[in-house]
Short mmCIF file of C-alpha atoms and ligand atoms in Angstrom, two decimals:
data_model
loop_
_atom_site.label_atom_id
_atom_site.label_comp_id
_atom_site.label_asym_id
_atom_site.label_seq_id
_atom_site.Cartn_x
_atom_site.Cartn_y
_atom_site.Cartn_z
CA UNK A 1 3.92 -9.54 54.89
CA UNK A 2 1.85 -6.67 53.72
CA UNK A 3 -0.79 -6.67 56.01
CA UNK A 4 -1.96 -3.35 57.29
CA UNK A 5 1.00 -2.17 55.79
CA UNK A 6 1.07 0.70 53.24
CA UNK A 7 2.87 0.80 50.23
CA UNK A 8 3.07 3.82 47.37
CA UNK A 9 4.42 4.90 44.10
CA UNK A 10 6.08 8.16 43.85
CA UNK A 11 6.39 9.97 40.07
CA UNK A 12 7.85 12.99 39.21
CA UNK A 13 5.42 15.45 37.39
CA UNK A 14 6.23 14.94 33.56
CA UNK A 15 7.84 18.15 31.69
CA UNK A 16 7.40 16.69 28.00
CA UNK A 17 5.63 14.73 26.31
CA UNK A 18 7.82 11.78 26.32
CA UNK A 19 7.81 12.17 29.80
CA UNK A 20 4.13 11.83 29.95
CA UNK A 21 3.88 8.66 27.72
CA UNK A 22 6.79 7.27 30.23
CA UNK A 23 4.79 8.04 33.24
CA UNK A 24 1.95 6.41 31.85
CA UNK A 25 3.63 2.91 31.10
CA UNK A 26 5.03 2.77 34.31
CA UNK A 27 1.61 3.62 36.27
CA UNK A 28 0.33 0.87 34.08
CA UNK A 29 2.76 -1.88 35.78
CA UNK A 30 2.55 -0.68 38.92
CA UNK A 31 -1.22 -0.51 39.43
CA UNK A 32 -0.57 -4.02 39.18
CA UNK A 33 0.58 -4.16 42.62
CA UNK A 34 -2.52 -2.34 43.96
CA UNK A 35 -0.79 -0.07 45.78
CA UNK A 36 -2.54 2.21 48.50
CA UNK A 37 -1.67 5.44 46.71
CA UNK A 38 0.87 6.86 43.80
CA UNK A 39 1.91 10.26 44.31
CA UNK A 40 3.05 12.90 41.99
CA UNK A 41 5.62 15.71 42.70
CA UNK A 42 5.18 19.49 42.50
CA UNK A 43 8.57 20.78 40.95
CA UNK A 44 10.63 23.51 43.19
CA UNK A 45 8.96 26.31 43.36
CA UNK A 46 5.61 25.57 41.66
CA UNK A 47 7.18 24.97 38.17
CA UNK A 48 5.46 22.01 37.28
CA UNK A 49 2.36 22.99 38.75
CA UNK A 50 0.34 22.33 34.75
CA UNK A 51 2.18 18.49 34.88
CA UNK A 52 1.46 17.97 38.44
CA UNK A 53 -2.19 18.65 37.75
CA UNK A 54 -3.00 16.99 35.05
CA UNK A 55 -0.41 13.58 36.00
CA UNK A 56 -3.10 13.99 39.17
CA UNK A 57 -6.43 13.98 37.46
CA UNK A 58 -5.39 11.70 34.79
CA UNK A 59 -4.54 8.79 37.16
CA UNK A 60 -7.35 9.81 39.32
CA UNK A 61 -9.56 9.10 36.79
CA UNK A 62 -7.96 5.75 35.78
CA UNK A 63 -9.05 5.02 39.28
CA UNK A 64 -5.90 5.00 40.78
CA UNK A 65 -5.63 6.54 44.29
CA UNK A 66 -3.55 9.24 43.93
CA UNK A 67 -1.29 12.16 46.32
CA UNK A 68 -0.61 15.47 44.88
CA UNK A 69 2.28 16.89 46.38
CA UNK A 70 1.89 20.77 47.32
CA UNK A 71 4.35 23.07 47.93
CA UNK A 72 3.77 27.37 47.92
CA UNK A 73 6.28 27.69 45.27
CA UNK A 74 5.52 31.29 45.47
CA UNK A 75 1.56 31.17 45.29
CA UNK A 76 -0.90 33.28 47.64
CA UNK A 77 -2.16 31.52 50.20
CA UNK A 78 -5.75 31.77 48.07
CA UNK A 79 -4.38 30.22 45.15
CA UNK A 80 -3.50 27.12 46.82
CA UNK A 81 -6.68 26.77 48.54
CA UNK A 82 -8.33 26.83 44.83
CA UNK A 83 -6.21 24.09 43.90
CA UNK A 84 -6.68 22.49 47.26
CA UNK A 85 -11.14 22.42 46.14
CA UNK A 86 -10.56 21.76 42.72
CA UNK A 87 -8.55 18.48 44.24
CA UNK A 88 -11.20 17.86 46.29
CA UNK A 89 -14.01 18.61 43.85
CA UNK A 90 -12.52 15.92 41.92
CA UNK A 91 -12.53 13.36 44.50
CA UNK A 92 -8.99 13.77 45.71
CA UNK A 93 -8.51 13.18 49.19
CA UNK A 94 -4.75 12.71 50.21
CA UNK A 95 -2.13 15.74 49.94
CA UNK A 96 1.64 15.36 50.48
CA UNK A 97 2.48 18.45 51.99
CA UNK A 98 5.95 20.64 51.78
CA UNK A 99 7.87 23.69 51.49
CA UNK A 100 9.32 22.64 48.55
CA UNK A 101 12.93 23.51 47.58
CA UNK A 102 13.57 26.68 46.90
CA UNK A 103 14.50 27.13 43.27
CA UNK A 104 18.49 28.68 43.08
CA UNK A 105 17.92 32.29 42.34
CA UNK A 106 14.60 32.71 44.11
CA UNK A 107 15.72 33.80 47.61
CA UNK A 108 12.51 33.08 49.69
CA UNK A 109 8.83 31.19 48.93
CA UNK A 110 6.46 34.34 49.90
CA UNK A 111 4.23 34.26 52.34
CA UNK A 112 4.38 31.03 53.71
CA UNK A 113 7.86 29.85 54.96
CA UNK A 114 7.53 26.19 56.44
CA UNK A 115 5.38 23.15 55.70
CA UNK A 116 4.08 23.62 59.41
CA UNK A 117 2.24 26.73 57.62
CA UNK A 118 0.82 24.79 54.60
CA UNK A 119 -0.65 21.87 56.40
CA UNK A 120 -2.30 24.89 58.51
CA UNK A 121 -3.91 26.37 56.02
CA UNK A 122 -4.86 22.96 54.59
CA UNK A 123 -6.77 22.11 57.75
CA UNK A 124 -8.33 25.20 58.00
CA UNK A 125 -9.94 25.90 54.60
CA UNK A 126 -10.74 22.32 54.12
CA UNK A 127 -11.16 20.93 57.87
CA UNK A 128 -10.40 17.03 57.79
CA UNK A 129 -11.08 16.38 54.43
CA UNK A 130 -7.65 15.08 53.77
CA UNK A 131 -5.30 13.31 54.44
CA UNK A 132 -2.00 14.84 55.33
CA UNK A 133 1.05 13.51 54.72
CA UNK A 134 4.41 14.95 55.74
CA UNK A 135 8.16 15.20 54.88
CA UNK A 136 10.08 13.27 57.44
CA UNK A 137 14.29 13.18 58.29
CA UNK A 138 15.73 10.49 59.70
CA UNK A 139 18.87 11.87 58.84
CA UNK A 140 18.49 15.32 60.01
CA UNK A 141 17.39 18.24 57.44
CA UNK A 142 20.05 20.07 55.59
CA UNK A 143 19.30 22.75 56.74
CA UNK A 144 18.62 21.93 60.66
CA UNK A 145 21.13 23.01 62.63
CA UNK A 146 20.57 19.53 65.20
CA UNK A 147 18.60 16.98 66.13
CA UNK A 148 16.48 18.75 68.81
CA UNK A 149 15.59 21.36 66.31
CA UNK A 150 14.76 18.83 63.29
CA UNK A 151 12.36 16.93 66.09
CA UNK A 152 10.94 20.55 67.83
CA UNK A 153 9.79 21.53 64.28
CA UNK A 154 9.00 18.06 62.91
CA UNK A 155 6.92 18.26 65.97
CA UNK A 156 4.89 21.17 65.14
CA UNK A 157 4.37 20.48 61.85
CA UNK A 158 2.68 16.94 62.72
CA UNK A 159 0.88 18.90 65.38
CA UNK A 160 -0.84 21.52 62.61
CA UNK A 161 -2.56 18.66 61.33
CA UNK A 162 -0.76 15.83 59.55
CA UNK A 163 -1.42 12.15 59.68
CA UNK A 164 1.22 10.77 58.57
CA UNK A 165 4.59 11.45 57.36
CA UNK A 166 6.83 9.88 54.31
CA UNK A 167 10.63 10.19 55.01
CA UNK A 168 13.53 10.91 52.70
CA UNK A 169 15.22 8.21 51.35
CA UNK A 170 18.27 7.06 53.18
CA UNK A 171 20.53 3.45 53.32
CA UNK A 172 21.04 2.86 56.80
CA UNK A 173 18.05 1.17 58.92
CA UNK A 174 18.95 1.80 61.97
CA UNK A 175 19.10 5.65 61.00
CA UNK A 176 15.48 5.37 60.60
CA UNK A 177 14.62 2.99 63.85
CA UNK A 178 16.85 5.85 65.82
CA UNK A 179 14.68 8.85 64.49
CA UNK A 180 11.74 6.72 65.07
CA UNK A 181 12.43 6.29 68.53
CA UNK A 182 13.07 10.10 68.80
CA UNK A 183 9.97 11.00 67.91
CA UNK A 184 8.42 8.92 70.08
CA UNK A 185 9.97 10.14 73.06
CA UNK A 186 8.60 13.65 71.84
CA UNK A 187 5.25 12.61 71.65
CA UNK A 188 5.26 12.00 67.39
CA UNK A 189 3.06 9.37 67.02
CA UNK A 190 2.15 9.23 63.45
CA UNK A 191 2.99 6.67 60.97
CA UNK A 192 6.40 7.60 59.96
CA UNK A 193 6.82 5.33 56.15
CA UNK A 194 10.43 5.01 54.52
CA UNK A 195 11.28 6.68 51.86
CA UNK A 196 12.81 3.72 49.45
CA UNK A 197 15.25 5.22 46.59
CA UNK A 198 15.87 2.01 44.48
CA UNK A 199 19.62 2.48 42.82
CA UNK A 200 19.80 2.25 39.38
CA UNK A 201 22.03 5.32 38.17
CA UNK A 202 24.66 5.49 40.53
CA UNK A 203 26.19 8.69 38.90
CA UNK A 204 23.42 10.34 39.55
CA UNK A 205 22.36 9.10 42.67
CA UNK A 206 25.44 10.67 44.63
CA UNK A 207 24.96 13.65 42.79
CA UNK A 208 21.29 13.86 44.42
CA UNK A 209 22.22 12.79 47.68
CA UNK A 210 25.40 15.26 48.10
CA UNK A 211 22.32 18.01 47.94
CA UNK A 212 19.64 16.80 49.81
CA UNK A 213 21.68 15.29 52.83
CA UNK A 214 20.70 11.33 52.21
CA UNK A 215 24.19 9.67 53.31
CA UNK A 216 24.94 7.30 51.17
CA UNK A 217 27.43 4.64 53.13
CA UNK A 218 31.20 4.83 52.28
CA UNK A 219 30.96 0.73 51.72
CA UNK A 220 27.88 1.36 49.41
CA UNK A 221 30.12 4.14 47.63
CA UNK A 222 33.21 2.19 47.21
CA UNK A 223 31.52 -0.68 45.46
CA UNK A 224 29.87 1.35 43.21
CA UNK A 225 32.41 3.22 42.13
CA UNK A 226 34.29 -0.42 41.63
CA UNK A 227 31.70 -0.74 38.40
CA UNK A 228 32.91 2.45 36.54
CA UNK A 229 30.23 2.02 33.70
CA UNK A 230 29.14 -1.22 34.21
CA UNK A 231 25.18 -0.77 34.26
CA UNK A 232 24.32 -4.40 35.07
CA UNK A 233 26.48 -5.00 37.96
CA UNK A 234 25.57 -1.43 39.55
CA UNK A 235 21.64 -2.64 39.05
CA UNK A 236 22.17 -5.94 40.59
CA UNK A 237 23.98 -4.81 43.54
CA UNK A 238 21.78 -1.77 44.24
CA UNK A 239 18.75 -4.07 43.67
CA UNK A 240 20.25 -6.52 46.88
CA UNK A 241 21.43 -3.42 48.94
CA UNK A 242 17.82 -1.72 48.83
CA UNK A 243 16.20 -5.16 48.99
CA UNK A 244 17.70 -5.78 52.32
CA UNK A 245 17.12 -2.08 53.60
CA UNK A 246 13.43 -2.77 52.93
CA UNK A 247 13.30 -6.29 54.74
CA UNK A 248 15.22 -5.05 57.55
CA UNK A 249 12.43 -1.73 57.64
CA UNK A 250 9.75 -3.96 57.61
CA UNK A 251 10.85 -6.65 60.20
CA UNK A 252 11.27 -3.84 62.08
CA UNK A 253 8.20 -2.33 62.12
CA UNK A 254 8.11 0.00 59.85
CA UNK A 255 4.59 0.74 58.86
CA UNK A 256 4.75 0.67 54.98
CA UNK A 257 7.43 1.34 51.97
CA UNK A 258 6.95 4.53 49.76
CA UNK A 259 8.83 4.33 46.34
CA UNK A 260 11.08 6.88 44.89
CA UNK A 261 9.97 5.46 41.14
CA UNK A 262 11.80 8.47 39.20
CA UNK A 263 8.71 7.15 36.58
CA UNK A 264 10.61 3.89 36.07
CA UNK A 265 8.73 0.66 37.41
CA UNK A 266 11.08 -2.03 36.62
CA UNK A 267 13.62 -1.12 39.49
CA UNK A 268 10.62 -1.59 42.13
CA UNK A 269 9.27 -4.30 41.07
CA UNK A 270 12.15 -6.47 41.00
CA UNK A 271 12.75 -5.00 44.85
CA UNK A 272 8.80 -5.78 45.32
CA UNK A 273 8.66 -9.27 43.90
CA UNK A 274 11.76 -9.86 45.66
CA UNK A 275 9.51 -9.20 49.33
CA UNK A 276 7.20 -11.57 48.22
CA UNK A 277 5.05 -8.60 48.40
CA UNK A 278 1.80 -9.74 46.95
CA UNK A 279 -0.91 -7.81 45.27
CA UNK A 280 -2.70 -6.02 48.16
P1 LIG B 301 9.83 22.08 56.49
O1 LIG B 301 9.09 21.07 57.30
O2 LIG B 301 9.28 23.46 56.44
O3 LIG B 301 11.35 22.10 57.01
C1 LIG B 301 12.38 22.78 56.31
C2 LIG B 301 13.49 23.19 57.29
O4 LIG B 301 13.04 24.27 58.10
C3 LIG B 301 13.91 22.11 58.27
O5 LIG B 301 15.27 22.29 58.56
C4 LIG B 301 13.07 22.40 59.50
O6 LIG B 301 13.66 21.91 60.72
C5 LIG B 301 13.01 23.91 59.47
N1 LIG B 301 11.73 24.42 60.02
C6 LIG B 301 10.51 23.87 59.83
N2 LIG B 301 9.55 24.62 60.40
C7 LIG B 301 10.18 25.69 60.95
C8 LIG B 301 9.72 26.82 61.65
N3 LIG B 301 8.42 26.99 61.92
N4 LIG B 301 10.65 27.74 62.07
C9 LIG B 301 11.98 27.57 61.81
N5 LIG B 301 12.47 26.48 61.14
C10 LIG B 301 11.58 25.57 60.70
N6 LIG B 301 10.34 19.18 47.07
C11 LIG B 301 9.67 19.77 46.04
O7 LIG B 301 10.02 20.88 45.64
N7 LIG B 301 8.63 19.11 45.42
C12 LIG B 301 8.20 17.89 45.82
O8 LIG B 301 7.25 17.35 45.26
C13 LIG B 301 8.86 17.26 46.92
N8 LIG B 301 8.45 16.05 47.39
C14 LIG B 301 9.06 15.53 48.51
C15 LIG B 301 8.56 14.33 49.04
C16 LIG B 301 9.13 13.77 50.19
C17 LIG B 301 8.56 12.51 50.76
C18 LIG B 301 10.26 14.41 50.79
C19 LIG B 301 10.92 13.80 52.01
C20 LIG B 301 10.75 15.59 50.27
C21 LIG B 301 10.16 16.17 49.14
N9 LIG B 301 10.60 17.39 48.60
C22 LIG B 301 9.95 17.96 47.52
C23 LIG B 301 11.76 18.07 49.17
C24 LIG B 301 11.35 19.08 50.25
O9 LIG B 301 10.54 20.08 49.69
C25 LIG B 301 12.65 19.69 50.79
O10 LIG B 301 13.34 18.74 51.56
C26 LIG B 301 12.48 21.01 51.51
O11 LIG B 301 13.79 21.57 51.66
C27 LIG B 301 11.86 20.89 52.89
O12 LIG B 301 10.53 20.62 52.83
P2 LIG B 301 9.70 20.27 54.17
O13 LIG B 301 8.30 20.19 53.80
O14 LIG B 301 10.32 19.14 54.89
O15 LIG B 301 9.99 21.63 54.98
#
């Protein structure tokens, strides 16, 4: 089934050193899988920019493939192109690139204002050494005001440059086949790959979602919220839901699965194994 196919591993950037040690395990059972890339996140507003790094160059050199996420956080447009040749100095050669969120209190990002800008300057102080990837919607940005606008500047950021795009997580296929078919019919042609959120703390799932705009179904909801504090049940069922999401994405046609780990690799590998997804 996962032929030509893509399939990643997404870890937050590690504030402690527990964190680190947790990161580590769960890169260790998820190489397993061969996956084509992990990435690692760059906290809002640059403020893990130390754990990013390191997380980066640390599973580099384990041989892992591996996506830094870059945001401006802040940073002058120089700085970032340092970081950008010290990546590929060390052999790095795929960048996930944002505009990060904004960190409350901080009321703009400086001198670059949307991801459009950042995979600019990407392409031109290192031409086509990497590969782009950018944040996708299918349910419509926060912040967007409609559709036409999320797709006009979707548009030009694929158009500055990116080759692909990863979306935000969300629970209803056909939200994702519709945006698909959107960009299409604007001329987006790039690999658009789901975003896959496996559900394992449902507490703080909705919490996340109320803030970044991922709808999370009322029928999903209800049943959830059926389980009070019942851990096992709220794993099982999320495990089936997101199972099925993925199945129906890649029946579909979806071009790969990118995991939201939260550094935990049990939850996707018991949604992996369940896709008979073999080692690639
Ligand atoms: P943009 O593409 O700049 O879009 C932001 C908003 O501005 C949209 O509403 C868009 O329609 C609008 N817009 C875009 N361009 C223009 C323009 N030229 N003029 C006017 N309006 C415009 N956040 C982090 O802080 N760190 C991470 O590591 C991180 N990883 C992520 C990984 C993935 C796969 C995804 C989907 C999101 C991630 N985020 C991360 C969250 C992301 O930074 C936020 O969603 C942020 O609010 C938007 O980032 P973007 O790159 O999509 O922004």
């Amino acid at each position: 089934m996962n032929d030509n196919k893509n399939f990643s591993f997404e870890f937050s950037a590690p504030k402690t050193t527990a964190g680190v040690d947790q990161l580590k395990r769960a890169h260790g059972r998820l190489s397993k899988l061969a996956p084509d890339f992990f990435s690692v996140t760059y906290g809002a507003g640059g403020s893990t920019k130390e754990g990013t790094v390191q997380t980066v160059l640390d599973l580099n050199d384990s041989g892992s493939e591996v996506a830094p996420h870059l945001s401006f956080g802040g940073s002058a447009p120089e700085k970032i192109v340092d970081l950008l040749n010290m990546y590929k100095e060390n052999g790095i050669n795929r960048i996930v690139a944002l505009r990060g969120d904004v960190p409350s209190g901080m009321g703009s990002l400086g001198v670059l204002r949307y991801a459009n800008e950042l995979v600019e300057l990407i392409r031109s102080s290192t031409g086509d050494h990497f590969h782009i990837e950018v944040a996708a919607y299918p349910e419509i940005h926060p912040e967007s005001p409609n559709v036409e606008s999320e797709l006009k500047y979707f548009k030009i950021k694929v158009d500055a440059g990116a080759d692909s795009a990863i979306t935000q997580y969300f629970y209803n296929a056909d939200a994702y086949f519709h945006f698909v078919d959107r960009c299409s019919t604007h001329g987006i042609n790039i690999p658009i790959v789901p975003g896959i959120m496996p559900i394992v703390n449902y507490t703080n799932l909705a919490r996340f979602s109320d803030n970044c705009g991922a709808e999370i179904p009322q029928w999903i909801r209800k049943q959830m919220e059926s389980y009070h504090n019942d851990k096992k049940s709220v794993q099982q069922f999320g495990e089936e839901v997101v199972t099925r999401l993925c199945e129906k994405l890649l029946e579909g046609g979806a071009p790969g699965l990118h995991f939201y780990t939260l550094n935990q690799a049990l939850p996707s590998i018991r949604i992996w194994k369940n896709l008979n997804l073999d080692a690639k």
